[in-house]
Amino acid sequence: MWKTIVRRFLIMIPQLFVLSVIIFVLAKFMPGDPFTGLITPQTDPARIAELTEKAGLNDPWHIQYMRWIGNAFQGDFGLSYTFKRDVADLIGERALNTFWLSLLSVFLLYLIAIPLGILAGRYQNSRLDKTIVMYSFVTYAIPTFVLGLIFLFLFGYKLEWFPTSGSVDVKYDPGTVSYFWNKFYHILLPSITYAILGTTGIIQYLRSEIIDAKAMDYVRTARSKGIPMRKVYSKHIFRNSLLPIAAFLGFTITGLLGGSIFIETIFGYPGMGQLFVSSISSRDYSVITALVMLFGFLALLGSLLSDIIMSIVDPRIRIE
C-alpha cells in the first residue's frame, strides 16, 4: 500500500503542474490588474505604470509564470497587493479558521445524515422514510446562499441566538477558555447550515445500501438461523452499509475545506472562501493563484485519502 501512496503522490506532480499553468493563464486573462482600484481622478498615471512595471506585470506571461512557480517551490507565493502581507502567512491564518469550520461541519453532517439514512433504509416506504426522503430532496434543492441567508436572518438578526459575522469577539484573550468557546459559538451556525446542505448524498446512498443489503443472501441466512432482526441490522446490514460512507470521508473533508466560499461569504467568516472572493474582487492575482492551487491539491488528496480509508475499514480491499 505504501508504494501505491508514493506513486499516487508522484502522479500528482504533473497534474498540479498542468493545473498551475491553466490557473495562472486564466488569472492573467482577468480584466484589470491589482492597481486598477487605485485609480482616481487625482491619481498620476505614471505612478500606476511605475507600480505595474515594478511588480513585473508587464513581462510576458511565461516569464511571470516561471518566476512565480520558482518562488512557489520555495514556499514563497508572493505578496498580497490588497493586504500588503505575505500570501503564505495570510492563507495560513485563514486556513486555520476554515479547518475548524470544516471539522465541525463534517461532525454535524455525519451526526445528522447517518441516523436519518439508517432509519430511512430500515423502515422503507413508511411515513418516516417518506419524510426523510422529502427532507433530503428539499435540502438538495435549496441553494447554499438561500439557506444561509434564511438562517442568518432568522437566528442571527431576528432571534439573535448567534453572531452574524467574524470568527471571535475582540474582547477575549487568545488561549483562554472564553476565547475558544466564543470561537466555537461563531462557527456553530455556519457549520449547521453547511451540514444540513451536505446530508442529502449520504442519506440517499446509505438508504439505498441498506435496502440492497436486506435482500442479500447473508442476511437471509442470518434470519433463517433465528438471529433477532436487531442483531442482523447491527452486525451485518449496518456494518456493511457504512463502509462506502467511510470512503466518502476523504472527499467530504477536502470538499469542505475548498468549498466554503458561499458559507464564509454569507456569514462574514474570515476563512479561505471569503479570502478567495475578496481576492477576485480586488484582482489580487497572488492570492487567487495560490488558493486555487491549494484547492486543487486538496481535491487530489481527497481522492487518495478516500482510497486509504476504504482499504483500512474493509480488509477485502487493498489499493495496489
Tab-separated table of C-alpha atoms in Angstrom:
chain	number	residue	atom	x	y	z
A	1	MET	CA	0.000	0.000	0.000
A	2	TRP	CA	2.860	2.393	0.777
A	3	LYS	CA	4.257	2.003	-2.731
A	4	THR	CA	0.872	2.925	-4.141
A	5	ILE	CA	0.621	6.003	-1.929
A	6	VAL	CA	4.066	7.187	-3.039
A	7	ARG	CA	3.161	6.527	-6.679
A	8	ARG	CA	-0.074	8.490	-6.325
A	9	PHE	CA	1.823	11.420	-4.842
A	10	LEU	CA	4.258	11.328	-7.757
A	11	ILE	CA	1.360	11.349	-10.213
A	12	MET	CA	0.060	14.489	-8.506
A	13	ILE	CA	3.169	16.427	-9.589
A	14	PRO	CA	2.348	16.643	-13.335
A	15	GLN	CA	-1.336	17.122	-12.518
A	16	LEU	CA	-0.544	20.091	-10.293
A	17	PHE	CA	1.863	21.459	-12.901
A	18	VAL	CA	-0.830	21.469	-15.600
A	19	LEU	CA	-3.292	22.983	-13.130
A	20	SER	CA	-0.813	25.721	-12.203
A	21	VAL	CA	-0.335	26.724	-15.854
A	22	ILE	CA	-4.087	26.833	-16.521
A	23	ILE	CA	-4.836	28.806	-13.371
A	24	PHE	CA	-2.015	31.282	-13.938
A	25	VAL	CA	-3.057	31.963	-17.533
A	26	LEU	CA	-6.738	32.335	-16.621
A	27	ALA	CA	-5.811	34.736	-13.811
A	28	LYS	CA	-3.927	36.872	-16.313
A	29	PHE	CA	-6.978	36.965	-18.572
A	30	MET	CA	-8.959	38.670	-15.826
A	31	PRO	CA	-9.705	42.312	-16.727
A	32	GLY	CA	-7.673	44.992	-14.983
A	33	ASP	CA	-4.817	44.489	-12.566
A	34	PRO	CA	-4.215	44.843	-8.799
A	35	PHE	CA	-3.622	48.569	-9.204
A	36	THR	CA	-6.820	49.335	-11.109
A	37	GLY	CA	-8.657	50.065	-7.863
A	38	LEU	CA	-6.115	52.773	-7.011
A	39	ILE	CA	-7.053	54.902	-9.998
A	40	THR	CA	-8.932	58.093	-9.117
A	41	PRO	CA	-9.176	61.457	-10.882
A	42	GLN	CA	-6.229	62.604	-8.768
A	43	THR	CA	-4.068	59.547	-9.490
A	44	ASP	CA	-0.937	60.081	-11.524
A	45	PRO	CA	-0.996	57.535	-14.406
A	46	ALA	CA	2.789	57.497	-14.334
A	47	ARG	CA	2.693	56.240	-10.745
A	48	ILE	CA	0.356	53.381	-11.691
A	49	ALA	CA	2.613	52.481	-14.619
A	50	GLU	CA	5.615	52.530	-12.286
A	51	LEU	CA	3.939	50.168	-9.813
A	52	THR	CA	2.878	47.831	-12.620
A	53	GLU	CA	6.413	47.704	-14.010
A	54	LYS	CA	7.922	47.177	-10.571
A	55	ALA	CA	5.565	44.257	-9.925
A	56	GLY	CA	6.654	42.617	-13.192
A	57	LEU	CA	3.136	42.636	-14.616
A	58	ASN	CA	4.375	43.953	-17.970
A	59	ASP	CA	6.558	40.891	-18.566
A	60	PRO	CA	5.332	38.121	-20.896
A	61	TRP	CA	3.054	35.644	-19.134
A	62	HIS	CA	5.527	32.748	-19.385
A	63	ILE	CA	8.247	34.779	-17.696
A	64	GLN	CA	5.839	35.781	-14.940
A	65	TYR	CA	4.822	32.116	-14.581
A	66	MET	CA	8.390	30.823	-14.304
A	67	ARG	CA	9.146	33.449	-11.705
A	68	TRP	CA	6.010	32.590	-9.757
A	69	ILE	CA	6.410	28.800	-9.878
A	70	GLY	CA	10.078	29.062	-8.931
A	71	ASN	CA	9.219	31.092	-5.849
A	72	ALA	CA	6.293	28.767	-5.046
A	73	PHE	CA	8.639	25.775	-4.800
A	74	GLN	CA	10.447	27.727	-2.079
A	75	GLY	CA	7.205	28.415	-0.216
A	76	ASP	CA	7.004	31.998	-1.461
A	77	PHE	CA	3.687	32.739	-3.178
A	78	GLY	CA	4.342	36.432	-3.380
A	79	LEU	CA	2.865	39.445	-1.648
A	80	SER	CA	-0.816	40.223	-1.427
A	81	TYR	CA	-1.419	43.560	-3.110
A	82	THR	CA	-4.592	44.077	-1.098
A	83	PHE	CA	-3.486	43.036	2.384
A	84	LYS	CA	0.204	44.006	1.954
A	85	ARG	CA	1.214	40.718	3.528
A	86	ASP	CA	2.945	37.516	2.539
A	87	VAL	CA	0.418	35.250	0.785
A	88	ALA	CA	1.555	32.100	2.597
A	89	ASP	CA	1.076	33.733	6.020
A	90	LEU	CA	-2.283	35.162	5.002
A	91	ILE	CA	-3.594	31.835	3.721
A	92	GLY	CA	-2.184	30.060	6.774
A	93	GLU	CA	-4.285	32.205	9.110
A	94	ARG	CA	-7.428	31.831	7.033
A	95	ALA	CA	-6.850	28.084	6.526
A	96	LEU	CA	-6.938	27.533	10.286
A	97	ASN	CA	-10.357	29.196	10.502
A	98	THR	CA	-11.645	27.143	7.568
A	99	PHE	CA	-10.227	23.967	9.122
A	100	TRP	CA	-12.218	24.410	12.351
A	101	LEU	CA	-15.346	25.291	10.392
A	102	SER	CA	-14.934	22.205	8.197
A	103	LEU	CA	-14.160	19.923	11.134
A	104	LEU	CA	-17.348	20.857	12.970
A	105	SER	CA	-19.337	20.704	9.712
A	106	VAL	CA	-18.155	17.155	8.999
A	107	PHE	CA	-19.023	16.064	12.542
A	108	LEU	CA	-22.531	17.543	12.332
A	109	LEU	CA	-23.042	16.274	8.782
A	110	TYR	CA	-22.401	12.642	9.728
A	111	LEU	CA	-24.260	13.082	13.025
A	112	ILE	CA	-27.373	14.101	11.087
A	113	ALA	CA	-27.059	12.032	7.917
A	114	ILE	CA	-26.129	8.582	9.249
A	115	PRO	CA	-29.093	8.156	11.665
A	116	LEU	CA	-31.522	9.511	9.062
A	117	GLY	CA	-30.127	7.251	6.343
A	118	ILE	CA	-30.317	4.202	8.621
A	119	LEU	CA	-33.897	4.932	9.656
A	120	ALA	CA	-34.990	5.554	6.055
A	121	GLY	CA	-33.418	2.305	4.868
A	122	ARG	CA	-34.689	0.168	7.726
A	123	TYR	CA	-38.265	1.433	7.589
A	124	GLN	CA	-38.531	1.568	3.807
A	125	ASN	CA	-41.744	3.056	2.369
A	126	SER	CA	-43.011	4.053	5.817
A	127	ARG	CA	-44.101	7.577	6.729
A	128	LEU	CA	-40.753	8.099	8.426
A	129	ASP	CA	-38.912	7.027	5.271
A	130	LYS	CA	-41.016	9.312	3.079
A	131	THR	CA	-40.449	12.237	5.466
A	132	ILE	CA	-36.686	11.726	5.438
A	133	VAL	CA	-36.633	11.390	1.650
A	134	MET	CA	-38.666	14.587	1.345
A	135	TYR	CA	-36.230	16.338	3.701
A	136	SER	CA	-33.272	15.237	1.581
A	137	PHE	CA	-34.949	16.438	-1.621
A	138	VAL	CA	-35.761	19.834	-0.095
A	139	THR	CA	-32.235	20.374	1.253
A	140	TYR	CA	-30.789	19.297	-2.097
A	141	ALA	CA	-32.987	21.779	-3.980
A	142	ILE	CA	-32.270	24.778	-1.740
A	143	PRO	CA	-29.250	26.792	-2.960
A	144	THR	CA	-26.488	27.350	-0.436
A	145	PHE	CA	-26.827	31.112	-0.347
A	146	VAL	CA	-30.623	30.937	0.138
A	147	LEU	CA	-30.498	28.687	3.202
A	148	GLY	CA	-27.524	30.636	4.536
A	149	LEU	CA	-29.373	33.943	4.252
A	150	ILE	CA	-32.502	32.454	5.857
A	151	PHE	CA	-30.552	31.107	8.831
A	152	LEU	CA	-28.543	34.308	9.150
A	153	PHE	CA	-31.669	36.468	9.188
A	154	LEU	CA	-33.692	34.173	11.463
A	155	PHE	CA	-31.132	33.009	14.011
A	156	GLY	CA	-28.650	35.857	13.699
A	157	TYR	CA	-30.630	39.067	13.284
A	158	LYS	CA	-34.189	38.152	14.303
A	159	LEU	CA	-33.665	35.848	17.294
A	160	GLU	CA	-30.072	36.988	17.975
A	161	TRP	CA	-29.033	33.488	19.012
A	162	PHE	CA	-25.784	33.564	17.048
A	163	PRO	CA	-23.267	36.201	15.932
A	164	THR	CA	-23.663	37.434	12.376
A	165	SER	CA	-20.011	37.849	11.343
A	166	GLY	CA	-16.405	37.282	12.359
A	167	SER	CA	-14.650	34.310	13.950
A	168	VAL	CA	-14.226	35.592	17.517
A	169	ASP	CA	-15.018	38.734	19.516
A	170	VAL	CA	-12.062	41.055	20.104
A	171	LYS	CA	-12.739	41.322	23.845
A	172	TYR	CA	-11.496	37.775	24.514
A	173	ASP	CA	-7.819	36.986	25.055
A	174	PRO	CA	-6.339	34.192	22.890
A	175	GLY	CA	-5.692	30.968	24.754
A	176	THR	CA	-8.440	31.390	27.337
A	177	VAL	CA	-11.464	29.125	27.721
A	178	SER	CA	-13.769	32.047	26.913
A	179	TYR	CA	-11.835	32.668	23.687
A	180	PHE	CA	-12.244	29.104	22.424
A	181	TRP	CA	-15.894	28.959	23.474
A	182	ASN	CA	-16.602	32.226	21.651
A	183	LYS	CA	-14.809	30.903	18.566
A	184	PHE	CA	-16.941	27.764	18.671
A	185	TYR	CA	-20.040	29.944	19.097
A	186	HIS	CA	-19.146	31.862	15.913
A	187	ILE	CA	-18.725	28.769	13.736
A	188	LEU	CA	-21.760	26.873	15.032
A	189	LEU	CA	-24.417	28.438	12.783
A	190	PRO	CA	-22.318	28.283	9.568
A	191	SER	CA	-21.446	24.658	10.388
A	192	ILE	CA	-25.095	23.705	10.931
A	193	THR	CA	-26.025	25.330	7.618
A	194	TYR	CA	-23.195	23.580	5.807
A	195	ALA	CA	-24.007	20.223	7.402
A	196	ILE	CA	-27.708	20.362	6.501
A	197	LEU	CA	-26.886	21.118	2.883
A	198	GLY	CA	-24.439	18.220	2.689
A	199	THR	CA	-26.605	15.457	4.157
A	200	THR	CA	-28.567	14.609	1.017
A	201	GLY	CA	-25.968	12.448	-0.708
A	202	ILE	CA	-25.094	10.420	2.384
A	203	ILE	CA	-28.748	9.872	3.362
A	204	GLN	CA	-29.753	8.640	-0.081
A	205	TYR	CA	-26.663	6.489	-0.535
A	206	LEU	CA	-26.938	4.909	2.913
A	207	ARG	CA	-30.657	4.292	2.449
A	208	SER	CA	-30.028	2.524	-0.864
A	209	GLU	CA	-27.193	0.458	0.621
A	210	ILE	CA	-29.375	-0.753	3.477
A	211	ILE	CA	-32.275	-1.606	1.173
A	212	ASP	CA	-29.930	-3.590	-1.091
A	213	ALA	CA	-28.257	-5.292	1.878
A	214	LYS	CA	-31.610	-6.533	3.218
A	215	ALA	CA	-32.011	-8.644	0.078
A	216	MET	CA	-28.546	-10.221	0.271
A	217	ASP	CA	-28.041	-13.944	0.860
A	218	TYR	CA	-26.048	-13.477	4.061
A	219	VAL	CA	-28.941	-11.522	5.585
A	220	ARG	CA	-31.471	-14.196	4.645
A	221	THR	CA	-29.151	-16.851	6.071
A	222	ALA	CA	-28.799	-14.944	9.336
A	223	ARG	CA	-32.571	-14.552	9.622
A	224	SER	CA	-33.149	-18.250	8.855
A	225	LYS	CA	-30.877	-19.125	11.774
A	226	GLY	CA	-33.234	-17.280	14.101
A	227	ILE	CA	-30.948	-14.341	14.786
A	228	PRO	CA	-33.034	-11.389	16.047
A	229	MET	CA	-33.537	-8.610	13.495
A	230	ARG	CA	-31.862	-6.137	15.851
A	231	LYS	CA	-28.633	-8.129	15.688
A	232	VAL	CA	-28.978	-8.719	11.945
A	233	TYR	CA	-29.102	-4.970	11.398
A	234	SER	CA	-26.331	-4.072	13.843
A	235	LYS	CA	-23.857	-6.841	12.961
A	236	HIS	CA	-24.499	-7.338	9.264
A	237	ILE	CA	-26.546	-4.727	7.439
A	238	PHE	CA	-25.401	-1.525	9.144
A	239	ARG	CA	-21.743	-2.503	9.267
A	240	ASN	CA	-21.526	-3.343	5.564
A	241	SER	CA	-23.663	-0.381	4.515
A	242	LEU	CA	-21.446	2.108	6.346
A	243	LEU	CA	-18.260	1.037	4.560
A	244	PRO	CA	-18.855	3.122	1.398
A	245	ILE	CA	-19.834	6.094	3.579
A	246	ALA	CA	-16.425	5.894	5.252
A	247	ALA	CA	-14.818	6.128	1.817
A	248	PHE	CA	-16.591	9.452	1.230
A	249	LEU	CA	-14.902	10.942	4.286
A	250	GLY	CA	-11.798	11.984	2.356
A	251	PHE	CA	-13.808	13.753	-0.331
A	252	THR	CA	-16.084	15.303	2.300
A	253	ILE	CA	-13.237	16.807	4.317
A	254	THR	CA	-11.325	18.216	1.366
A	255	GLY	CA	-14.544	19.350	-0.283
A	256	LEU	CA	-15.483	21.341	2.793
A	257	LEU	CA	-12.015	22.853	3.049
A	258	GLY	CA	-12.144	24.059	-0.516
A	259	GLY	CA	-15.852	24.618	-0.984
A	260	SER	CA	-16.715	27.003	1.818
A	261	ILE	CA	-16.901	30.084	-0.417
A	262	PHE	CA	-20.640	30.779	-0.141
A	263	ILE	CA	-20.969	29.937	3.547
A	264	GLU	CA	-18.000	32.047	4.637
A	265	THR	CA	-19.073	34.976	2.462
A	266	ILE	CA	-22.680	34.938	3.700
A	267	PHE	CA	-21.749	34.637	7.375
A	268	GLY	CA	-18.790	37.020	7.143
A	269	TYR	CA	-16.465	34.296	8.398
A	270	PRO	CA	-12.777	35.072	7.735
A	271	GLY	CA	-11.702	31.829	6.087
A	272	MET	CA	-10.199	30.791	2.762
A	273	GLY	CA	-13.539	31.018	0.956
A	274	GLN	CA	-14.102	34.633	1.926
A	275	LEU	CA	-10.469	35.423	1.108
A	276	PHE	CA	-10.928	33.905	-2.352
A	277	VAL	CA	-13.985	36.057	-3.118
A	278	SER	CA	-12.351	39.270	-1.888
A	279	SER	CA	-9.191	38.475	-3.867
A	280	ILE	CA	-11.190	38.110	-7.086
A	281	SER	CA	-12.931	41.427	-6.445
A	282	SER	CA	-9.608	43.202	-5.876
A	283	ARG	CA	-7.782	41.244	-8.635
A	284	ASP	CA	-5.179	40.044	-6.177
A	285	TYR	CA	-3.543	37.520	-8.521
A	286	SER	CA	-1.028	36.215	-6.000
A	287	VAL	CA	-3.739	35.139	-3.580
A	288	ILE	CA	-6.054	33.798	-6.302
A	289	THR	CA	-3.465	31.508	-7.885
A	290	ALA	CA	-2.209	30.250	-4.514
A	291	LEU	CA	-5.722	29.447	-3.284
A	292	VAL	CA	-6.804	27.654	-6.462
A	293	MET	CA	-3.615	25.594	-6.391
A	294	LEU	CA	-4.373	24.698	-2.773
A	295	PHE	CA	-7.961	23.738	-3.624
A	296	GLY	CA	-6.713	21.575	-6.496
A	297	PHE	CA	-4.196	19.836	-4.263
A	298	LEU	CA	-6.912	19.180	-1.673
A	299	ALA	CA	-9.138	17.593	-4.336
A	300	LEU	CA	-6.364	15.212	-5.379
A	301	LEU	CA	-5.525	14.496	-1.759
A	302	GLY	CA	-9.176	13.728	-1.008
A	303	SER	CA	-9.231	11.048	-3.701
A	304	LEU	CA	-6.161	9.359	-2.233
A	305	LEU	CA	-7.438	9.715	1.323
A	306	SER	CA	-10.729	8.059	0.429
A	307	ASP	CA	-8.919	5.070	-1.090
A	308	ILE	CA	-6.760	4.711	2.007
A	309	ILE	CA	-9.741	4.912	4.380
A	310	MET	CA	-11.644	2.345	2.334
A	311	SER	CA	-8.718	-0.091	2.416
A	312	ILE	CA	-8.453	0.298	6.194
A	313	VAL	CA	-12.120	-0.185	7.079
A	314	ASP	CA	-12.637	-3.053	4.616
A	315	PRO	CA	-9.926	-5.768	4.757
A	316	ARG	CA	-11.180	-7.172	1.434
A	317	ILE	CA	-9.980	-4.033	-0.350
A	318	ARG	CA	-6.340	-3.167	-0.896
A	319	ILE	CA	-5.140	-0.395	-3.123
A	320	GLU	CA	-2.471	-1.818	-5.383
